[in-house]
Coordinates of C-alpha atoms and ligand atoms in Angstrom, one line a residue:
M7 CA -10.7 13.2 -12.7
K8 CA -9.4 11.1 -9.7
V9 CA -9.4 13.3 -6.8
I10 CA -7.9 13.1 -3.0
I11 CA -10.8 13.7 -1.0
A12 CA -10.3 15.6 2.4
R13 CA -13.3 16.5 5.8
Y14 CA -12.3 18.0 8.0
G15 CA -13.7 17.3 12.4
E16 CA -14.7 19.8 14.6
I17 CA -13.7 22.7 13.8
H18 CA -17.9 22.8 11.9
L19 CA -19.0 22.5 15.7
R20 CA -17.0 26.0 16.6
K21 CA -18.9 27.9 14.7
G22 CA -17.9 31.9 16.2
N23 CA -14.3 30.7 15.0
R24 CA -15.3 28.9 11.5
G25 CA -13.5 31.2 9.7
I26 CA -10.6 31.2 11.2
F27 CA -9.8 27.2 11.8
I28 CA -10.8 27.2 7.9
K29 CA -8.1 29.8 7.3
Q30 CA -5.7 28.0 9.3
L31 CA -6.7 24.3 7.7
E32 CA -6.3 26.2 4.5
K33 CA -2.6 27.8 5.6
N34 CA -1.2 24.2 6.9
T35 CA -2.2 21.9 3.9
G36 CA -1.7 25.1 1.4
L37 CA -5.5 23.1 -0.4
K38 CA -9.0 25.7 -0.3
V39 CA -11.3 24.8 1.8
A40 CA -15.1 25.0 -0.5
D41 CA -18.2 23.4 0.2
E42 CA -17.0 21.5 3.9
R43 CA -14.4 19.6 2.1
I44 CA -10.3 19.7 0.9
V45 CA -10.9 18.2 -3.1
C46 CA -8.1 17.9 -5.1
E47 CA -6.5 16.4 -7.7
Y48 CA -4.4 12.9 -6.8
D49 CA -1.2 13.1 -5.6
E50 CA 0.0 11.1 -3.3
K51 CA 2.7 12.8 -1.1
I52 CA -0.6 15.3 -0.1
F53 CA -2.9 11.6 0.6
N54 CA -0.3 10.9 3.0
K55 CA 0.2 14.5 4.4
L56 CA -3.4 15.5 4.8
Q57 CA -3.3 11.6 6.6
R58 CA -1.4 13.4 10.0
T59 CA -2.6 17.1 9.1
F60 CA -5.0 17.5 12.9
G61 CA -8.2 19.2 12.0
I62 CA -8.8 16.7 9.3
T63 CA -11.1 13.8 10.1
S64 CA -11.4 10.9 7.1
V65 CA -10.2 10.5 3.7
S66 CA -10.6 9.7 0.2
I67 CA -9.9 8.5 -2.7
G68 CA -12.6 9.0 -5.2
E69 CA -13.4 10.3 -8.3
Q70 CA -15.1 13.1 -9.2
V71 CA -17.8 13.2 -12.6
K72 CA -20.6 15.1 -13.2
H73 CA -23.7 14.1 -12.1
L74 CA -24.4 12.9 -14.7
E75 CA -22.1 10.8 -15.1
I76 CA -22.1 8.8 -12.8
L77 CA -24.5 6.5 -12.9
D78 CA -21.5 5.2 -15.9
E79 CA -18.7 5.2 -13.5
I80 CA -21.0 2.7 -11.7
E81 CA -21.8 0.7 -14.7
K82 CA -17.3 0.6 -14.6
M83 CA -16.9 -1.2 -11.1
R84 CA -15.3 -4.5 -11.3
F85 CA -14.8 -5.9 -7.7
D86 CA -16.1 -9.2 -5.7
G87 CA -17.9 -10.3 -2.7
T88 CA -20.3 -8.5 -0.8
F89 CA -21.1 -4.8 -0.7
K90 CA -23.8 -2.1 0.0
V91 CA -24.5 1.7 -1.9
S92 CA -24.4 4.8 -0.1
V93 CA -25.9 7.6 -1.0
N94 CA -25.4 11.8 0.7
R95 CA -27.9 13.2 -1.6
A96 CA -26.5 17.4 -0.3
D97 CA -27.4 18.8 -3.8
R98 CA -31.8 18.3 -3.1
T99 CA -32.0 19.2 -6.7
F100 CA -30.4 16.0 -8.2
E101 CA -33.3 13.9 -9.9
Y102 CA -32.8 10.7 -8.2
R103 CA -33.9 10.9 -4.0
S104 CA -31.4 8.2 -2.7
P105 CA -33.3 5.6 -1.9
E106 CA -33.7 5.5 -5.6
L107 CA -30.8 5.4 -6.9
N108 CA -29.0 3.3 -4.5
A109 CA -31.0 0.6 -5.4
I110 CA -30.3 1.8 -9.4
C111 CA -27.1 1.6 -8.9
G112 CA -27.6 -2.1 -6.6
D113 CA -28.6 -3.2 -9.9
I114 CA -25.3 -2.3 -12.2
I115 CA -23.0 -3.5 -10.3
L116 CA -24.7 -7.3 -9.5
K117 CA -25.3 -7.2 -13.6
N118 CA -21.7 -6.3 -14.6
N119 CA -20.2 -8.3 -11.4
K120 CA -20.8 -12.2 -11.5
N121 CA -19.5 -12.8 -7.4
A122 CA -20.9 -9.2 -5.9
K123 CA -23.3 -9.7 -3.0
V124 CA -25.7 -7.2 -1.4
D125 CA -25.5 -7.1 2.1
L126 CA -26.4 -3.8 4.9
V127 CA -25.1 -4.7 8.1
N128 CA -21.4 -5.7 7.2
P129 CA -20.5 -4.8 3.8
K130 CA -16.5 -5.7 2.0
T131 CA -16.4 -2.8 -0.2
T132 CA -19.6 1.0 0.9
I133 CA -20.1 3.0 -2.1
Y134 CA -19.7 6.1 -1.7
I135 CA -22.3 8.1 -3.7
D136 CA -22.2 11.8 -2.6
I137 CA -23.8 14.1 -4.5
R138 CA -22.4 18.1 -3.9
P139 CA -23.8 21.4 -5.5
N140 CA -22.1 22.4 -8.6
D141 CA -23.0 19.6 -11.3
R142 CA -20.1 17.8 -9.2
A143 CA -20.1 14.5 -7.4
F144 CA -17.2 12.0 -5.7
I145 CA -17.9 8.4 -5.7
F146 CA -15.0 6.4 -3.3
K147 CA -14.8 2.6 -1.9
H148 CA -13.0 3.5 0.9
R149 CA -13.5 6.6 3.8
R150 CA -10.2 6.5 5.8
R151 CA -9.2 8.1 9.2
G152 CA -7.4 11.1 10.0
P153 CA -5.3 11.9 12.5
G154 CA -9.0 14.5 13.8
G155 CA -8.2 17.2 16.4
L156 CA -8.0 20.9 15.2
P157 CA -5.6 22.9 13.3
V158 CA -2.4 23.9 14.1
G159 CA -1.5 27.3 15.1
V160 CA -6.0 27.9 16.4
S161 CA -4.8 27.7 19.6
G162 CA -1.4 29.6 19.8
R163 CA 2.0 28.9 20.3
G164 CA 3.4 26.1 22.7
L165 CA 6.5 26.0 23.6
S166 CA 7.5 22.5 25.2
L167 CA 10.4 21.4 27.0
I168 CA 12.1 17.8 25.3
S169 CA 14.0 16.0 27.8
G170 CA 14.0 12.9 24.8
G171 CA 12.6 10.7 26.7
I172 CA 9.4 8.3 25.8
D173 CA 6.9 11.2 27.3
S174 CA 8.8 14.5 25.8
P175 CA 7.6 14.2 22.3
V176 CA 3.4 12.6 23.2
S177 CA 3.6 15.2 25.4
S178 CA 4.1 18.0 22.3
Y179 CA 2.1 15.5 19.4
L180 CA -1.2 15.9 22.6
G181 CA -0.6 20.2 22.4
A182 CA -0.4 20.1 19.0
K183 CA -3.0 17.6 17.8
R184 CA -5.0 20.5 20.1
G185 CA -4.0 23.2 17.7
L186 CA -0.6 25.3 19.3
S187 CA 1.4 25.3 16.5
I188 CA 5.1 24.1 18.6
D189 CA 8.2 24.7 19.2
F190 CA 10.8 22.5 21.1
L191 CA 13.5 23.9 23.8
H192 CA 16.1 20.8 24.7
F193 CA 19.0 21.9 27.7
A194 CA 21.8 19.7 27.2
S195 CA 24.4 19.4 29.1
P196 CA 28.4 19.1 27.1
P197 CA 30.4 17.4 27.9
Y198 CA 27.9 15.8 30.5
T199 CA 26.0 14.6 27.1
S200 CA 27.0 13.2 24.1
E201 CA 26.3 15.0 20.3
Q202 CA 24.2 12.3 20.6
A203 CA 22.4 12.8 22.9
L204 CA 21.6 16.1 21.3
N205 CA 20.6 14.9 17.8
K206 CA 18.7 11.4 19.7
V207 CA 16.4 14.8 20.3
K208 CA 16.3 16.8 16.5
K209 CA 15.2 13.9 15.8
L210 CA 12.3 13.5 18.0
C211 CA 11.5 16.9 16.9
G212 CA 11.8 15.6 13.8
I213 CA 9.3 12.9 14.1
V214 CA 6.9 15.6 15.8
A215 CA 7.6 18.2 13.0
N216 CA 5.6 15.8 11.0
Y217 CA 2.2 16.7 12.3
S218 CA 2.8 20.1 13.3
M219 CA 4.6 22.5 10.7
N220 CA 8.0 24.8 10.5
C221 CA 8.9 24.2 14.4
K222 CA 11.5 25.8 16.3
L223 CA 14.4 23.6 18.3
F224 CA 16.3 26.0 21.5
V225 CA 19.1 24.1 22.1
V226 CA 20.2 25.4 26.3
P227 CA 23.3 24.9 27.4
F228 CA 22.1 23.9 31.5
T229 CA 26.6 22.3 32.4
K230 CA 27.6 25.4 34.2
I231 CA 23.5 25.9 36.4
Q232 CA 24.4 21.4 36.7
E233 CA 27.6 22.2 38.2
E234 CA 26.7 25.3 40.6
I235 CA 23.9 22.9 41.8
R236 CA 25.9 20.3 42.4
K237 CA 28.7 22.8 44.8
H238 CA 26.4 24.1 46.8
C239 CA 23.0 22.6 47.3
K240 CA 21.9 19.5 49.2
E241 CA 22.2 16.9 47.2
E242 CA 18.8 15.5 47.9
Y243 CA 17.2 19.1 45.8
T244 CA 19.5 18.8 43.2
I245 CA 16.4 17.0 40.4
T246 CA 13.4 20.0 41.7
I247 CA 15.6 22.7 41.7
M248 CA 16.9 22.0 37.6
R249 CA 13.4 21.6 37.0
R250 CA 12.4 25.1 38.4
F251 CA 15.4 26.5 36.3
M252 CA 14.4 25.1 33.7
L253 CA 10.8 26.7 33.9
V254 CA 12.5 29.8 34.4
I255 CA 14.2 29.3 31.2
A256 CA 11.0 28.2 29.8
E257 CA 9.3 31.5 30.5
K258 CA 11.9 33.4 29.1
F259 CA 10.9 32.8 25.7
K260 CA 7.4 34.3 26.0
Y261 CA 5.5 31.2 24.3
D262 CA 1.1 31.9 25.4
C263 CA 1.5 28.0 27.0
I264 CA 4.8 25.5 28.4
I265 CA 4.1 22.4 27.4
T266 CA 5.7 19.4 29.9
G267 CA 5.4 15.4 29.9
E268 CA 5.6 15.1 33.6
N269 CA 3.2 12.5 34.9
L270 CA 1.9 11.6 38.6
A271 CA 3.9 9.5 40.2
Q272 CA 6.3 8.6 37.7
V273 CA 9.5 9.0 38.7
A274 CA 9.5 10.5 42.9
S275 CA 10.4 14.2 41.4
Q276 CA 6.8 13.7 40.0
T277 CA 4.8 13.7 43.2
V278 CA 1.7 16.5 43.4
E279 CA 4.7 18.4 45.9
G280 CA 7.4 17.7 43.1
I281 CA 5.6 19.2 40.7
A282 CA 4.0 22.7 42.4
S283 CA 7.4 23.3 42.9
N284 CA 8.1 24.0 39.8
N285 CA 4.7 25.6 39.2
C286 CA 4.8 27.7 42.2
V287 CA 8.2 29.4 39.5
A288 CA 6.0 29.8 36.6
G289 CA 5.3 32.5 37.9
N290 CA 2.7 33.4 35.4
S291 CA 3.0 31.8 32.7
L292 CA 0.5 28.9 31.8
V293 CA 2.2 25.0 32.0
L294 CA 0.4 22.3 30.6
R295 CA 0.7 18.6 31.1
P296 CA -0.5 17.0 29.1
L297 CA 0.4 13.4 30.1
I298 CA -0.3 14.8 34.2
F299 CA -3.1 11.1 34.3
A300 CA -2.0 8.8 31.4
D301 CA -0.5 5.9 32.6
K302 CA 2.4 4.6 31.7
E303 CA 1.6 2.1 28.7
E304 CA -1.1 4.0 27.6
I305 CA 1.6 7.1 26.6
I306 CA 4.1 4.2 25.5
E307 CA 0.7 3.2 22.9
K308 CA 0.7 6.6 21.6
A309 CA 4.5 6.7 21.4
K310 CA 4.7 4.4 18.5
Q311 CA 1.3 5.2 16.8
I312 CA 2.8 8.7 15.9
G313 CA 6.4 6.8 15.5
T314 CA 8.8 8.0 18.6
Y315 CA 8.9 5.2 21.0
E316 CA 11.8 3.1 19.3
T317 CA 14.0 6.8 19.0
S318 CA 13.2 7.3 22.2
I319 CA 14.0 4.4 23.6
L320 CA 18.0 4.5 22.6
P321 CA 19.6 5.2 25.3
Y322 CA 21.6 7.7 25.7
E323 CA 21.7 10.2 28.7
D324 CA 19.9 13.2 29.2
C325 CA 20.3 16.3 31.1
C326 CA 18.4 14.9 34.1
T327 CA 20.4 11.8 34.4
V328 CA 24.0 12.3 34.7
F329 CA 23.5 14.6 38.7
V330 CA 20.7 12.3 39.7
P331 CA 21.0 12.0 43.2
R332 CA 20.8 8.7 45.7
H333 CA 18.0 9.9 47.5
P334 CA 15.6 13.2 44.9
I335 CA 13.8 14.5 48.2
I336 CA 9.9 13.0 46.6
K337 CA 8.0 16.0 48.9
P338 CA 9.6 19.2 48.2
D339 CA 8.9 22.3 51.2
I340 CA 9.1 25.6 49.2
K341 CA 10.8 27.4 51.4
K342 CA 13.8 25.5 52.7
V343 CA 14.0 24.7 48.2
E344 CA 14.1 28.3 47.7
E345 CA 16.5 28.0 50.7
E346 CA 19.0 26.3 48.7
E347 CA 18.3 28.5 46.0
K348 CA 19.8 31.0 48.2
K349 CA 23.2 29.6 47.7
L350 CA 23.4 30.6 43.9
D351 CA 23.1 33.4 41.7
F352 CA 19.5 32.0 40.5
N353 CA 18.4 34.8 38.2
K354 CA 22.0 35.5 36.6
L355 CA 22.3 32.0 35.5
A356 CA 19.3 31.8 34.2
E357 CA 19.6 34.5 32.7
E358 CA 23.4 33.8 31.0
A359 CA 22.1 29.9 29.7
Y360 CA 19.4 32.3 28.4
N361 CA 21.6 34.3 26.1
E362 CA 23.5 31.3 25.3
V363 CA 20.4 29.6 23.9
C364 CA 21.4 27.9 20.4
I365 CA 18.2 28.1 17.8
H366 CA 17.8 25.1 15.2
K367 CA 15.1 24.4 12.7
V368 CA 13.0 21.8 12.7
V369 CA 12.8 19.8 9.3
S370 CA 10.3 17.8 9.5
L371 CA 11.2 13.6 8.4
E372 CA 8.5 12.7 6.5
E373 CA 9.3 15.8 3.1
Ligands
ATP412 P1 10.4 12.5 29.5 O1 10.3 11.0 28.8 O2 9.9 12.9 29.1 O3 11.9 12.5 29.0 P2 10.1 11.3 31.9 O4 9.9 10.5 32.7 O5 12.3 10.8 31.7 O6 10.4 12.4 30.5 P3 11.6 13.5 33.6 O7 13.2 13.2 33.4 O8 11.7 13.5 35.0 O9 10.8 12.7 33.0 O10 10.9 15.2 33.2 C1 10.1 15.4 33.3 C2 9.7 16.5 31.6 O11 10.6 17.7 32.6 C3 9.9 16.1 30.7 O12 8.4 15.7 30.3 C4 10.4 16.7 29.4 O13 9.1 18.5 29.6 C5 11.1 18.2 31.0 N1 12.1 18.1 30.8 C6 13.0 16.4 31.3 N2 14.6 16.6 31.0 C7 15.0 18.0 30.4 C8 15.3 18.1 29.3 N3 17.1 18.1 28.9 N4 15.1 19.3 28.3 C9 13.8 19.7 28.7 N5 13.1 19.3 28.9 C10 13.8 18.1 30.2
MG413 MG1 13.7 13.3 31.2

C-alpha cells in the first residue's frame, strides 16, 4: 500500500507534555499518531498539508509492507545511479540484523539494476527500510523536511497585530510555529485607508492560516482615534500614542499574549524608548516581539519562504502611514506622553473602538 509517513520532533523531548502534544497533533491533522509516527494512505492533499503542519519534522511517501514482503518489494525496484540502503530495525525480533539486511538488499538491487552503484558516503538515492513492530515495515526513498516547531494550540492563544507590512505576517507565523493558536487584530482607518488595503491584510492572514488554523481576523476602526490625536496632541507624539492605543485595545480581547512585528531601531518609533513607551501601557499583558533582533534581510527571506512577501509589498496605505508626523519623537519620555494623552478621553476612545470590532473568519488559501 502506498502510504505517507510523517514524523514529529521536539515533542519527543518534552516527556511530561507529550500526551498533550500528540493529542493536539492528531486534532490538527485529523490523523492518528501510533508508534511515534503518522501513517496514512497516500493522498496528495494530506501530503501537502502535513508539510505545513507545525510539529512535523519530516514526511515521506513510501510503501507499507509486511515483514515477509520486504525482499519482494526490493526486487521490484528499478533505478540508475549511486545508492545506499539504510535499515532501521525498530522491531528487535526481526530475523535479520541491520547490516545483514543492508547487504542482502544491496545485492538484490545490484542484480536488477545494471546502472546502479553503491556509494555509502554521497549516494544519489537512499533506500530506507524501517522495520516496525506488529509486522509493519516502510520502504521509502525520500525524506522531506517538515516545518518543525510545535503543534498549533499547545502554547495557548496569541493575538497578532497585523499591519499589511512585511514584518507582522512573519511574526504571526513564528508565534504559530511555537505552538500558539493565532488570531489577528488589524486597525483600519477608512476612508483614509482603502478596501484594497483591508483585502490585502485578509490575504496575508489567509497565507499565515495555511500554517495555523481556524483563525479569526478582528478589524477595529481607528479613524476617530487618529483624528482625535491629530486634533489635540503634539504632532511628534502621534505614532507613540497610536501604538499605545493599539496595545490597550488589544488587551481587551484577553488572549494569553499579544504579538507584534516590532523590530529594534527599524524605524524612528521602534527605539528602545519607543518600544518601552508602548510596553508599559500594556499592563500585565505579555507582549511578544518575535522579530525584535532580526535583520530586515532575514525577515524578507522568511517572508518569501512562507509566501507573504509578494502580497506585503503591494503598495496600499496602512493607518500608520496616513497620519505620519514629519518628525516623530525618537526617544519618548513616558511622563510627556501621558501629558499628551490627558488631552484626550483615552479610555473612552479605546472602549468605543473596541466595541465597534468587526470579526472575519480567515479562509486558509490552500484549502
Ligand atoms: P510591518 O511590516 O509589520 O508593517 P513595520 O516595520 O512597518 O512592520 P510599523 O508600521 O512601525 O512596523 O508597526 C509595528 C508593528 O505594529 C507591526 O509589526 C504590527 O504588529 C503593529 N501594527 C502597525 N500597524 C498596524 C495596524 N494597522 N493594525 C494592527 N497592527 C499594526
Ligand atoms: Mg507597518
